[in-house]
Amino acid sequence: MGEIIESFEFRQCVSILKSTGERAKDLRELKDLIASVSDESIFHHTYQYFLKGHILEYTNDFAQWAGESLEERELSEHLSNIDPYDFKDISDLRNEILNVIHNHLERFPEPRKAIPGDEFYFNETVTFIFPVGIRARNLAEFLTAIRHVNTGPIYYHFYEARMRLGKGIDDFSRWIEDVFEKKDLAEKIRAIDPFMHTIEGIKEHIIEAVEEEVRKDMEVIDKCLTSI
Amino acid sequence: MFNQYLGISPKSDLLLLQMLGAKLNKRSFLHINSTRAGGGVAEILQRMLPILGELGIDARWEVIEGDSRFFDITKKIHNALQGHEEKIAKDMWQYHFNINRKNAEKINLDADAVLIHDPQPAPLIEFRKTGLWIWRCHIDASNPQKNVIDHLCQYCEKYDAAIFSVAKFTRAMAVDEFIIPPSIDPISEKNRALTDEEINKTLHKFQIATDRPIILQVSRFDRFKDPIGVIKAYRIVRKYNDCVLILAGSLATDDPEGEEVLNEVREYAANDPDVYILLLPPFSDKDINALQRTATVILQKSLKEGFGLTVSEGMWKGKPVIGGAVGGIPLQIVHGVTGFLVHSVEGAAFKIRQLLNNPEMAKRMGETGKEYVRKNFLITRQIRDYLSVWYSMENKGKSVLEL
C-alpha cells in the first residue's frame, strides 16, 4: 500500500501599501518616528524589504534611506547588519534600530536633511495570503513547481516562514527534512543567505540544490557497480 | 476577456482577482470622474469596467457634467495641488460645490463601494447615501498650495479612505490612505502587438520617415509635461546625432489650457521640418501605439507628474524610456536599469545621446523595462489592488487576511 506523506501546498502573499501619513526629513526625525510608528510599519520596512526587488547594498528601508538619501554610509552599514530574524518581537527589533541610530547621532550630532521629495515615508501593508493551487507530493514535483511559481510563493515560504517557524527555518527545508529526512538538502537550503540575493536568485539556488538531489536519487549506476 | 490576460499578467494577480471577485460577487462598485475621453484616468476606467463585470462585480461609471467655468476652476485646483500658485476665491469654491450638487441630483450615488476620482467630483461626498466611499487622487500632490489642499481636505476627510499613486503624495489625513499606482492594459489598442501594416499606416498618415532615429514624447499639451524642454533637449542632441523629434498629444475635455500650450509649442518649434507636432483626436490609441513601437527612444520629461502612464506604455513596447525624476515616474524607472531618470534639459539630452550611440544598451534596457511593467504595472494588478482595498476596509483592523 502506498505511504501517505504530507504534501507541500504552495501559498503566496500579496501586499497593498498603506501610508501612515508620517515622514522624516532627517535622522533625528527618523529616530523619533521609528520610536512611535506602529509595529506594522516597522515590520514593513524591515521584514518586507525583500518583497520589493531590493538594491543588494542594503537589507532594510532605513539602511537604504540613510545610504542613498542622506549619504550616511557608515550608518547604513550598521543598519544593514541588523538581522530582523534574530529578534523575537518587533519591539526588540525597533529598540535595536533606535540604538544604532542613537549611537550614530552621539558621534555625529548634526544630521543633514534629505532633499525635498526624498523624505522617508513610513508605510505599512495589508497582506493577503492565499493558495497558489499547486501541491507537490515528492521532490520531483516540488522541483517542477518551484521552477514555475513566481516570486510570491518563494517570499512566503522562504522569508515569511522564518517569522512563523522561528529559528531561521523556512517552509521548504522544514518539509524536506520532516517528510523525506533529507537533512543535507535541508541544510543546503537553510544556508542560502536571505539577504544577499533577490527572490529570483533565492529561487535559482533552491532549484539548483533540489535538482542535484533529484538527480542523485535517480542514479543507479553506483549501486549496480558495488553489487558486482 | 479575463482569459486574455493568461500568459501575460502574473498568475498570482489573476488568482487573487478571482478570489476577491468571488468574495465581492454581485456587489456594486461605482466610479465617478469628470471626463470620458482624454487623460489617463478615463483610459484606465474604460478598460477596467468590463473586467470588473467579468469578475461578477456590478461595476458602473458615471461622469459629472460641468461648464467651462467649472473646468477652469478645477484646472486651477489641479495646478495648485501640483505646486503652481493659483488664486481660488471663495465664490469659485462655492461654484465647484454647486456644480457637484447639481450632478448629485442626476447621478444615482447608491453603491456598495464608490470611488471618486480626483478633485473635480470630490464634493459629492456631501451627498453620500450608503456604501464605502473612497477618494482616489491621481495628481502629484507632494508639494501642494496649502490653502487649496486644506480646503479640499475638508471633503477628503469625510471619505472612508483615500488612495494616492505614490507615497510622497500622501499627507497626514484622518482617514486610511492607500498607495496604488495606476497601470496599463496590455491587450488594449494602445498596447497590444501591431502588425507592420498597422504601424506603416500610421507612419504614412503622419508622413513620418524612418530613415533616422525617432525621439518621441506622447502627452497632453500641458506645461508640466515640459514640451518646450523636450525641444531644447532635442536641439542639443542634434549637434552630433541626426534624428527626428515627435511630440504627440490630444486635448482633454477637462483641460482648458491645452490649446494655449499647443500654440506655444508650435511657435517654439518654429517650423523645424524634423520636429513633428501631432495633435491627435481622442481615442487615437492605435496611432500612439504605432508611434511608440517605431520610436528609438521615448521621453516623458515631466516637471510634475501623477504617474505618467506613457512611461509604462513605452517600457511595455520594449523601448528605453527617459523620464523626469518626478511624481510616479521613479516608481517605474529604476535608473540605469529599466530606464533613465533626469532632472534637466541637459540631462535628457545626454541620456538620449547615450542611447542613440549604444543600441545594445537600449535593447537590454527595453527588455528589462518590459518585464518590470509586466510584474508591477498591468491593469490586473491595479484592479487587484482596488478590490483589495475594498475588501480590507470591510475587514478593518486586520493587517493579514487569509483567503
XYZ file of C-alpha atoms in Angstrom:
631
model
C 0.000 0.000 0.000
C 1.396 3.472 -0.815
C 2.757 5.543 2.002
C 0.796 8.692 2.713
C 3.098 11.647 3.007
C 2.446 15.254 3.820
C 2.356 17.131 0.519
C 3.666 20.666 0.136
C 0.891 23.144 -0.565
C 2.241 26.314 -2.122
C 0.822 29.534 -0.767
C 1.726 33.112 -1.503
C 1.164 36.609 -0.228
C 0.396 39.870 -1.904
C 0.532 43.166 -0.023
C -1.149 46.505 -0.594
C 0.593 49.570 0.717
C -0.872 51.962 3.264
C 0.573 55.295 4.278
C 0.894 56.199 7.947
C 0.992 59.869 6.927
C 4.345 60.259 8.700
C 7.554 61.318 7.008
C 11.079 62.071 8.229
C 13.382 64.567 6.591
C 16.477 63.942 8.676
C 17.949 61.387 11.026
C 16.529 62.877 14.217
C 13.028 62.829 12.801
C 13.621 59.270 11.572
C 14.626 58.221 15.076
C 11.643 59.941 16.697
C 9.218 58.377 14.268
C 10.757 54.900 14.493
C 10.100 55.173 18.223
C 6.423 55.963 17.699
C 5.114 54.372 14.485
C 3.092 51.179 14.507
C 4.608 47.701 14.704
C 3.150 47.102 11.224
C 5.225 49.941 9.840
C 8.479 48.665 11.390
C 7.612 45.203 10.067
C 7.039 46.527 6.562
C 10.296 48.476 6.384
C 12.378 45.543 7.631
C 10.920 42.094 7.025
C 9.050 43.111 3.875
C 12.067 44.836 2.323
C 12.796 41.638 0.419
C 9.467 41.768 -1.376
C 10.495 44.839 -3.271
C 13.237 43.657 -5.629
C 15.794 45.368 -3.478
C 19.099 47.025 -4.140
C 21.552 44.473 -2.755
C 23.610 47.105 -0.916
C 21.091 47.201 1.931
C 18.813 44.928 3.919
C 16.054 47.286 5.080
C 14.460 50.580 4.098
C 16.093 52.538 6.931
C 19.562 51.498 5.796
C 18.702 52.278 2.186
C 17.453 55.754 3.023
C 20.425 56.503 5.255
C 22.801 55.413 2.493
C 21.081 56.770 -0.609
C 19.203 59.862 0.542
C 21.320 61.056 3.469
C 24.649 59.613 2.250
C 25.357 58.444 5.815
C 27.277 55.417 4.561
C 28.647 54.260 7.894
C 25.221 54.348 9.496
C 23.691 52.482 6.547
C 26.278 49.720 7.026
C 25.407 49.410 10.712
C 21.693 49.344 9.938
C 22.146 46.774 7.159
C 23.836 44.458 9.622
C 20.690 44.160 11.726
C 19.141 40.733 11.141
C 15.409 41.025 11.862
C 15.171 37.253 12.266
C 17.364 37.495 15.376
C 14.531 39.168 17.262
C 11.553 37.528 18.925
C 9.306 40.505 18.501
C 9.026 43.849 16.772
C 9.710 45.933 19.877
C 13.147 44.315 20.303
C 13.920 44.973 16.642
C 12.689 48.557 16.984
C 14.925 49.119 20.019
C 17.956 47.764 18.212
C 17.378 50.105 15.245
C 16.924 53.039 17.631
C 20.096 52.082 19.439
C 22.142 52.060 16.254
C 20.798 55.451 15.164
C 21.253 56.892 18.661
C 24.904 55.794 18.735
C 25.491 57.365 15.363
C 23.904 60.645 16.431
C 26.079 60.712 19.550
C 29.113 60.770 17.287
C 27.619 62.938 14.524
C 25.001 65.185 16.132
C 24.310 67.427 13.127
C 22.356 65.313 10.667
C 21.876 66.580 7.133
C 18.395 66.871 5.685
C 17.113 64.861 2.767
C 16.371 66.929 -0.319
C 12.668 67.809 -0.614
C 10.734 64.918 -2.082
C 13.266 62.410 -0.821
C 11.996 62.172 2.739
C 11.439 58.811 4.411
C 7.783 57.885 4.140
C 6.565 55.490 6.787
C 4.205 52.929 5.298
C 2.588 49.696 6.364
C 0.752 46.959 4.489
C -2.342 44.841 4.411
C -1.220 41.368 3.346
C -3.376 38.792 1.604
C -2.359 35.147 1.946
C -3.871 32.656 -0.455
C -3.168 29.273 -2.079
C -1.351 29.084 -5.392
C -3.291 25.955 -6.322
C -0.169 23.826 -6.660
C 0.748 20.862 -4.469
C 3.901 18.739 -4.536
C 3.956 15.176 -3.241
C 7.601 14.393 -3.872
C 10.854 16.113 -4.699
C 10.442 15.815 -8.458
C 7.047 17.522 -8.288
C 8.478 20.067 -5.884
C 11.260 20.860 -8.370
C 8.761 21.324 -11.202
C 6.571 23.524 -9.045
C 9.438 25.725 -7.837
C 10.531 26.259 -11.434
C 7.117 27.524 -12.419
C 5.860 29.557 -9.498
C 6.601 33.270 -9.460
C 8.289 35.151 -6.635
C 5.228 35.412 -4.350
C 5.365 31.811 -3.047
C 9.150 31.994 -2.700
C 8.820 35.063 -0.489
C 6.067 33.473 1.595
C 7.769 30.124 2.136
C 11.367 31.307 2.412
C 11.146 34.678 4.160
C 7.781 34.982 5.851
C 8.119 31.417 7.150
C 11.124 32.431 9.246
C 8.843 34.517 11.418
C 6.155 31.832 11.592
C 8.506 28.968 12.343
C 11.279 30.893 14.086
C 14.959 29.924 14.389
C 15.756 30.850 10.792
C 13.794 27.898 9.404
C 11.873 28.154 6.170
C 8.963 26.055 4.932
C 10.932 24.331 2.165
C 13.762 22.972 4.300
C 11.358 22.007 7.087
C 9.237 19.920 4.697
C 12.258 18.285 3.097
C 13.715 17.349 6.483
C 10.472 16.282 8.174
C 8.951 14.349 5.290
C 11.942 12.938 3.409
C 14.549 13.047 6.219
C 16.985 14.678 3.777
C 18.928 16.660 6.353
C 21.781 17.581 3.990
C 19.474 19.069 1.411
C 17.569 20.910 4.127
C 20.840 22.349 5.455
C 21.858 23.455 1.957
C 18.623 25.432 1.608
C 18.950 26.914 5.101
C 22.480 28.013 4.223
C 21.228 30.302 1.440
C 21.808 33.817 2.738
C 18.389 35.526 2.608
C 19.943 38.987 2.481
C 22.333 38.534 -0.395
C 20.051 37.526 -3.236
C 16.959 38.751 -4.975
C 13.938 36.456 -4.661
C 14.651 35.203 -8.180
C 18.176 34.432 -7.008
C 16.873 32.515 -3.990
C 14.626 30.542 -6.339
C 17.579 29.636 -8.564
C 19.639 28.438 -5.599
C 16.803 26.260 -4.347
C 16.280 24.793 -7.820
C 19.972 24.030 -8.091
C 20.090 22.260 -4.727
C 16.913 20.247 -5.274
C 17.828 19.342 -8.846
C 21.132 17.914 -7.695
C 19.352 15.828 -5.071
C 16.739 14.557 -7.517
C 19.476 13.620 -9.978
C 21.376 11.745 -7.245
C 18.218 9.849 -6.295
C 17.719 8.818 -9.920
C 21.237 7.481 -10.390
C 21.510 3.664 -10.146
C 24.961 3.102 -11.714
C 26.957 3.349 -8.433
C 24.683 0.813 -6.779
C 24.974 -1.574 -9.774
C 28.798 -1.464 -9.716
C 29.087 -2.027 -5.990
C 26.817 -5.036 -6.152
C 29.059 -6.859 -8.699
C -11.772 38.976 -21.685
C -10.251 37.918 -18.397
C -8.750 34.848 -20.105
C -6.865 37.116 -22.467
C -4.576 38.029 -19.587
C -3.440 34.435 -19.093
C 0.187 34.192 -20.107
C 0.557 37.970 -19.829
C -0.305 39.036 -16.284
C 1.385 37.390 -13.298
C -0.607 34.327 -12.237
C -0.784 35.479 -8.631
C -2.610 38.656 -9.686
C -5.158 36.709 -11.707
C -5.693 34.233 -8.906
C -6.203 36.880 -6.251
C -8.519 38.784 -8.582
C -10.722 35.739 -8.972
C -10.765 35.112 -5.231
C -11.658 38.713 -4.440
C -14.231 38.699 -7.218
C -15.850 35.707 -5.545
C -15.826 37.443 -2.150
C -17.368 40.602 -3.607
C -19.651 38.838 -6.059
C -22.698 40.843 -7.207
C -21.705 43.816 -5.061
C -21.908 47.214 -6.750
C -18.848 49.362 -7.470
C -19.403 52.907 -8.759
C -16.624 55.045 -10.282
C -17.075 58.788 -10.860
C -14.732 61.169 -12.692
C -15.053 64.255 -14.866
C -14.271 63.110 -18.405
C -14.959 60.070 -20.514
C -12.223 60.908 -23.015
C -8.691 62.226 -22.782
C -6.173 61.637 -19.998
C -5.071 58.563 -18.117
C -7.994 58.185 -15.715
C -10.624 57.803 -18.431
C -8.354 55.412 -20.268
C -7.997 53.128 -17.248
C -11.709 53.217 -16.443
C -12.644 52.298 -19.999
C -10.645 49.105 -19.651
C -11.349 48.356 -16.017
C -15.139 48.299 -16.022
C -15.600 45.296 -18.346
C -13.049 43.278 -16.375
C -14.826 44.032 -13.104
C -18.036 42.918 -14.752
C -16.493 39.607 -15.763
C -15.372 39.051 -12.196
C -19.008 39.231 -11.137
C -18.940 42.751 -9.757
C -21.715 45.136 -10.721
C -19.488 48.000 -11.896
C -20.752 51.353 -13.113
C -19.016 54.525 -14.370
C -20.587 57.975 -14.175
C -19.107 61.244 -15.415
C -20.024 64.576 -13.853
C -21.009 67.427 -16.131
C -19.652 70.908 -15.845
C -19.383 74.102 -17.835
C -16.221 75.946 -18.888
C -16.165 77.992 -15.661
C -16.243 74.781 -13.613
C -13.356 73.249 -15.558
C -11.355 76.493 -15.346
C -11.734 76.329 -11.557
C -10.864 72.648 -11.345
C -7.806 73.112 -13.573
C -6.632 75.787 -11.146
C -7.208 73.357 -8.259
C -5.234 70.716 -10.188
C -2.356 73.133 -10.827
C -2.372 74.326 -7.217
C -2.144 70.740 -5.966
C 0.899 70.349 -8.186
C 2.511 73.359 -6.515
C 1.738 76.059 -9.067
C 0.424 79.210 -7.395
C -3.243 79.834 -8.082
C -5.853 82.142 -6.601
C -9.044 80.298 -5.862
C -11.597 82.652 -4.351
C -14.447 81.688 -2.052
C -17.036 82.070 -4.797
C -15.022 79.691 -7.010
C -15.056 77.017 -4.319
C -18.775 77.608 -3.948
C -19.246 77.200 -7.707
C -17.249 73.942 -7.580
C -19.582 72.716 -4.850
C -22.759 73.871 -6.604
C -21.935 72.058 -9.835
C -21.362 68.897 -7.825
C -24.668 69.380 -6.067
C -26.433 69.608 -9.442
C -24.695 66.403 -10.535
C -25.671 64.670 -7.305
C -29.319 65.281 -8.206
C -28.862 63.460 -11.509
C -26.473 60.627 -10.684
C -27.501 57.545 -8.745
C -24.916 57.525 -5.957
C -26.081 54.280 -4.402
C -23.445 51.560 -4.433
C -21.635 49.236 -2.067
C -18.360 50.966 -2.901
C -17.885 54.352 -4.550
C -14.561 55.523 -5.959
C -14.363 59.258 -6.674
C -11.505 60.248 -8.948
C -9.570 63.476 -8.352
C -10.744 66.917 -7.124
C -13.442 67.621 -9.726
C -16.135 65.397 -8.145
C -14.679 65.399 -4.592
C -17.614 67.373 -3.054
C -20.008 64.560 -3.992
C -19.200 63.100 -0.552
C -21.631 65.645 0.874
C -24.435 63.789 -0.908
C -23.398 60.299 0.070
C -26.122 57.808 0.754
C -24.681 54.402 1.553
C -21.614 52.318 0.930
C -17.905 52.693 1.325
C -16.595 55.956 -0.178
C -13.016 56.240 -1.331
C -11.318 59.324 -2.791
C -8.761 58.494 -5.464
C -6.133 61.169 -6.178
C -4.120 60.749 -9.379
C -2.320 64.082 -9.052
C 1.201 64.782 -7.834
C 0.237 66.398 -4.540
C 3.694 66.183 -2.990
C 4.012 69.948 -2.649
C 0.548 71.456 -2.878
C -0.503 75.041 -2.301
C -1.518 74.899 1.353
C -4.828 76.744 1.321
C -6.035 74.691 -1.634
C -5.166 71.289 -0.179
C -6.613 72.358 3.165
C -9.884 73.286 1.539
C -10.010 70.071 -0.462
C -9.219 68.011 2.618
C -12.461 69.276 4.156
C -14.126 66.957 1.634
C -11.481 64.227 1.520
C -11.503 63.591 5.238
C -15.191 62.734 5.066
C -14.368 59.748 2.914
C -13.717 56.314 4.440
C -10.329 56.075 2.747
C -8.122 57.780 0.194
C -5.861 56.351 -2.486
C -2.747 58.033 -3.872
C -0.420 56.867 -6.621
C 2.840 57.364 -4.738
C 3.786 57.548 -1.048
C 5.071 61.094 -1.346
C 1.664 62.347 -2.469
C 0.074 61.296 0.819
C -0.370 63.547 3.803
C -1.348 63.079 7.416
C -5.087 62.654 6.988
C -7.652 61.354 9.401
C -8.613 58.544 7.021
C -6.836 55.392 5.860
C -4.563 56.180 2.933
C -3.576 53.507 0.462
C -0.906 53.716 -2.198
C -1.888 52.222 -5.540
C -0.038 53.157 -8.696
C -2.070 53.230 -11.921
C -1.460 50.804 -14.762
C -1.709 49.994 -18.446
C -3.814 47.409 -20.215
C -1.539 45.129 -22.276
C -4.336 43.981 -24.595
C -5.867 47.384 -25.356
C -5.495 49.128 -28.699
C -2.841 51.300 -27.053
C -0.620 48.391 -26.021
C -1.357 45.238 -27.997
C 1.067 43.961 -30.600
C 0.620 45.593 -34.009
C 1.324 44.261 -37.479
C 3.833 46.007 -39.717
C 0.920 47.033 -41.883
C -0.819 48.755 -38.982
C 2.345 50.573 -37.978
C 3.075 51.675 -41.538
C -0.452 53.018 -41.899
C 0.180 55.413 -39.005
C 3.591 56.444 -40.292
C 2.114 57.119 -43.709
C -0.778 59.122 -42.205
C 1.632 61.495 -40.464
C 4.293 61.261 -43.173
C 6.982 60.107 -40.803
C 10.119 58.729 -42.391
C 12.004 56.018 -40.513
C 15.404 56.530 -42.096
C 16.604 58.294 -38.942
C 16.180 57.567 -35.222
C 12.977 58.888 -33.683
C 12.701 60.572 -30.278
C 9.096 60.553 -29.088
C 7.096 62.133 -26.275
C 3.364 61.392 -26.041
C 1.445 63.657 -23.633
C -1.373 66.138 -23.263
C -0.155 69.597 -24.242
C 0.479 70.799 -20.718
C 3.343 72.903 -19.357
C 4.019 70.346 -16.624
C 4.981 67.860 -19.347
C 7.674 70.357 -20.473
C 7.261 70.046 -24.252
C 9.473 73.126 -24.749
C 12.155 71.459 -22.629
C 11.925 68.399 -24.868
C 12.542 70.510 -27.959
C 15.522 72.143 -26.227
C 16.943 68.730 -25.378
C 16.408 67.568 -28.950
C 18.322 70.574 -30.285
C 21.291 69.673 -28.063
C 21.163 66.079 -29.328
C 21.047 67.227 -32.953
C 24.519 68.730 -32.664
C 26.084 65.262 -33.046
C 23.197 62.893 -33.766
C 20.854 63.172 -36.713
C 17.359 62.264 -35.586
C 13.769 63.478 -35.598
C 11.502 64.512 -32.716
C 7.815 63.728 -32.441
C 5.608 65.426 -29.853
C 2.200 63.795 -29.985
C -0.813 64.508 -27.814
C -4.512 65.118 -27.536
C -6.583 67.774 -25.824
C -8.565 66.562 -22.790
C -12.107 67.858 -22.409
C -11.454 68.900 -18.813
C -8.207 70.786 -19.594
C -8.854 74.329 -20.811
C -5.147 75.234 -21.150
C -4.328 72.613 -23.762
C -4.776 74.725 -26.864
C -2.748 77.605 -25.439
C 0.181 75.283 -24.694
C -0.069 73.646 -28.125
C 0.287 77.069 -29.748
C 3.309 77.871 -27.572
C 4.959 74.618 -28.637
C 4.270 75.225 -32.324
C 5.749 78.682 -32.063
C 8.854 77.393 -30.303
C 9.373 74.617 -32.847
C 9.385 77.381 -35.490
C 8.513 75.129 -38.401
C 11.539 72.871 -37.952
C 10.807 70.078 -40.507
C 12.396 67.488 -38.217
C 10.092 68.334 -35.300
C 6.655 66.780 -35.735
C 3.907 68.208 -33.546
C 0.927 65.918 -33.843
C -2.435 66.902 -32.407
C -4.265 63.627 -32.193
C -8.021 63.338 -31.830
C -9.307 61.495 -28.740
C -9.107 57.691 -28.938
C -6.031 57.703 -31.191
C -4.803 54.703 -29.311
C -3.631 52.678 -32.277
C -1.674 55.623 -33.703
C 0.010 56.221 -30.347
C 0.795 52.514 -30.147
C 2.359 52.600 -33.610
C 4.390 55.713 -32.842
C 5.709 54.194 -29.619
C 6.670 50.986 -31.420
C 8.517 52.977 -34.080
C 10.395 55.253 -31.681
C 14.056 54.665 -30.879
C 13.873 56.495 -27.552
C 10.777 57.513 -25.607
C 10.655 60.563 -23.370
C 8.417 61.633 -20.545
C 10.274 64.720 -19.407
C 7.624 65.864 -16.957
C 8.191 68.568 -14.349
C 5.259 67.286 -12.322
C 3.501 64.002 -12.870
C 0.902 61.952 -11.088
C 2.048 58.677 -12.564
C 2.974 59.009 -16.233
C 1.226 56.124 -17.971
C 3.234 56.754 -21.116
C 6.357 55.586 -19.281
C 4.921 52.121 -18.706
C 3.478 52.155 -22.222
C 6.908 52.809 -23.692
C 8.553 50.193 -21.487
C 5.870 47.678 -22.474
C 6.897 48.137 -26.105
C 10.454 47.245 -25.147
C 11.747 50.794 -25.637
C 14.249 52.635 -23.465
C 12.432 55.432 -21.630
C 13.882 58.650 -20.219
C 11.661 60.289 -17.614
C 11.703 63.333 -15.367
C 12.530 62.244 -11.799
C 9.142 63.409 -10.508
C 5.885 62.005 -9.255
C 5.263 58.383 -10.133
C 7.945 58.161 -12.794
C 10.701 56.925 -10.400
C 8.304 54.106 -9.438
C 8.508 52.844 -12.987
C 12.046 53.778 -13.959
C 14.782 52.181 -11.887
C 17.584 54.452 -13.004
C 20.017 52.752 -15.328
C 18.062 49.503 -15.228
C 14.555 49.973 -16.627
C 15.221 53.456 -17.996
C 16.872 56.753 -17.104
C 15.698 59.443 -14.688
C 16.725 63.001 -15.479
C 16.443 66.384 -13.813
C 17.098 68.833 -16.610
C 17.050 69.512 -20.329
C 20.777 68.803 -20.433
C 20.302 65.534 -18.560
C 17.646 64.410 -21.006
C 19.831 65.307 -23.974
C 22.776 63.398 -22.519
C 20.781 60.228 -21.972
C 19.219 60.413 -25.437
C 22.709 60.609 -26.905
C 23.878 57.649 -24.807
C 21.013 55.521 -26.029
C 21.347 56.521 -29.675
C 25.013 55.599 -29.564
C 24.579 52.317 -27.711
C 21.798 50.254 -29.294
C 22.737 47.144 -27.264
C 22.215 49.008 -24.024
C 18.960 50.426 -25.343
C 17.715 46.929 -26.245
C 18.643 45.450 -22.843
C 17.006 48.339 -21.052
C 13.864 47.919 -23.103
C 13.626 44.197 -22.301
C 14.199 44.742 -18.594
C 11.670 47.546 -18.575
C 9.034 45.382 -20.220
C 9.361 42.641 -17.604
C 9.234 45.236 -14.837
C 5.954 46.564 -16.210
C 4.578 43.049 -16.507
C 5.193 42.388 -12.831
C 4.092 45.746 -11.482
C 2.058 47.943 -13.779
C -0.571 45.952 -15.605
C -4.250 46.657 -15.152
C -4.847 43.310 -13.480
C -2.603 44.439 -10.619
C -4.497 47.715 -10.248
C -7.898 46.055 -10.194
C -6.483 43.558 -7.710
C -5.407 46.479 -5.520
C -8.745 48.316 -5.718
C -10.636 45.179 -4.744
C -8.064 44.513 -2.015
C -8.657 47.975 -0.551
C -12.414 47.443 -0.649
C -12.130 44.019 0.998
C -9.659 45.218 3.611
C -11.876 48.209 4.511
C -14.657 45.714 5.191
C -12.234 43.815 7.438
C -10.823 46.858 9.121
C -8.166 46.406 11.783
C -6.647 43.311 10.210
C -3.228 43.631 8.617
C -3.170 39.987 7.451
C -6.114 38.464 5.591
C -6.168 34.780 4.668
C -8.330 33.792 1.727
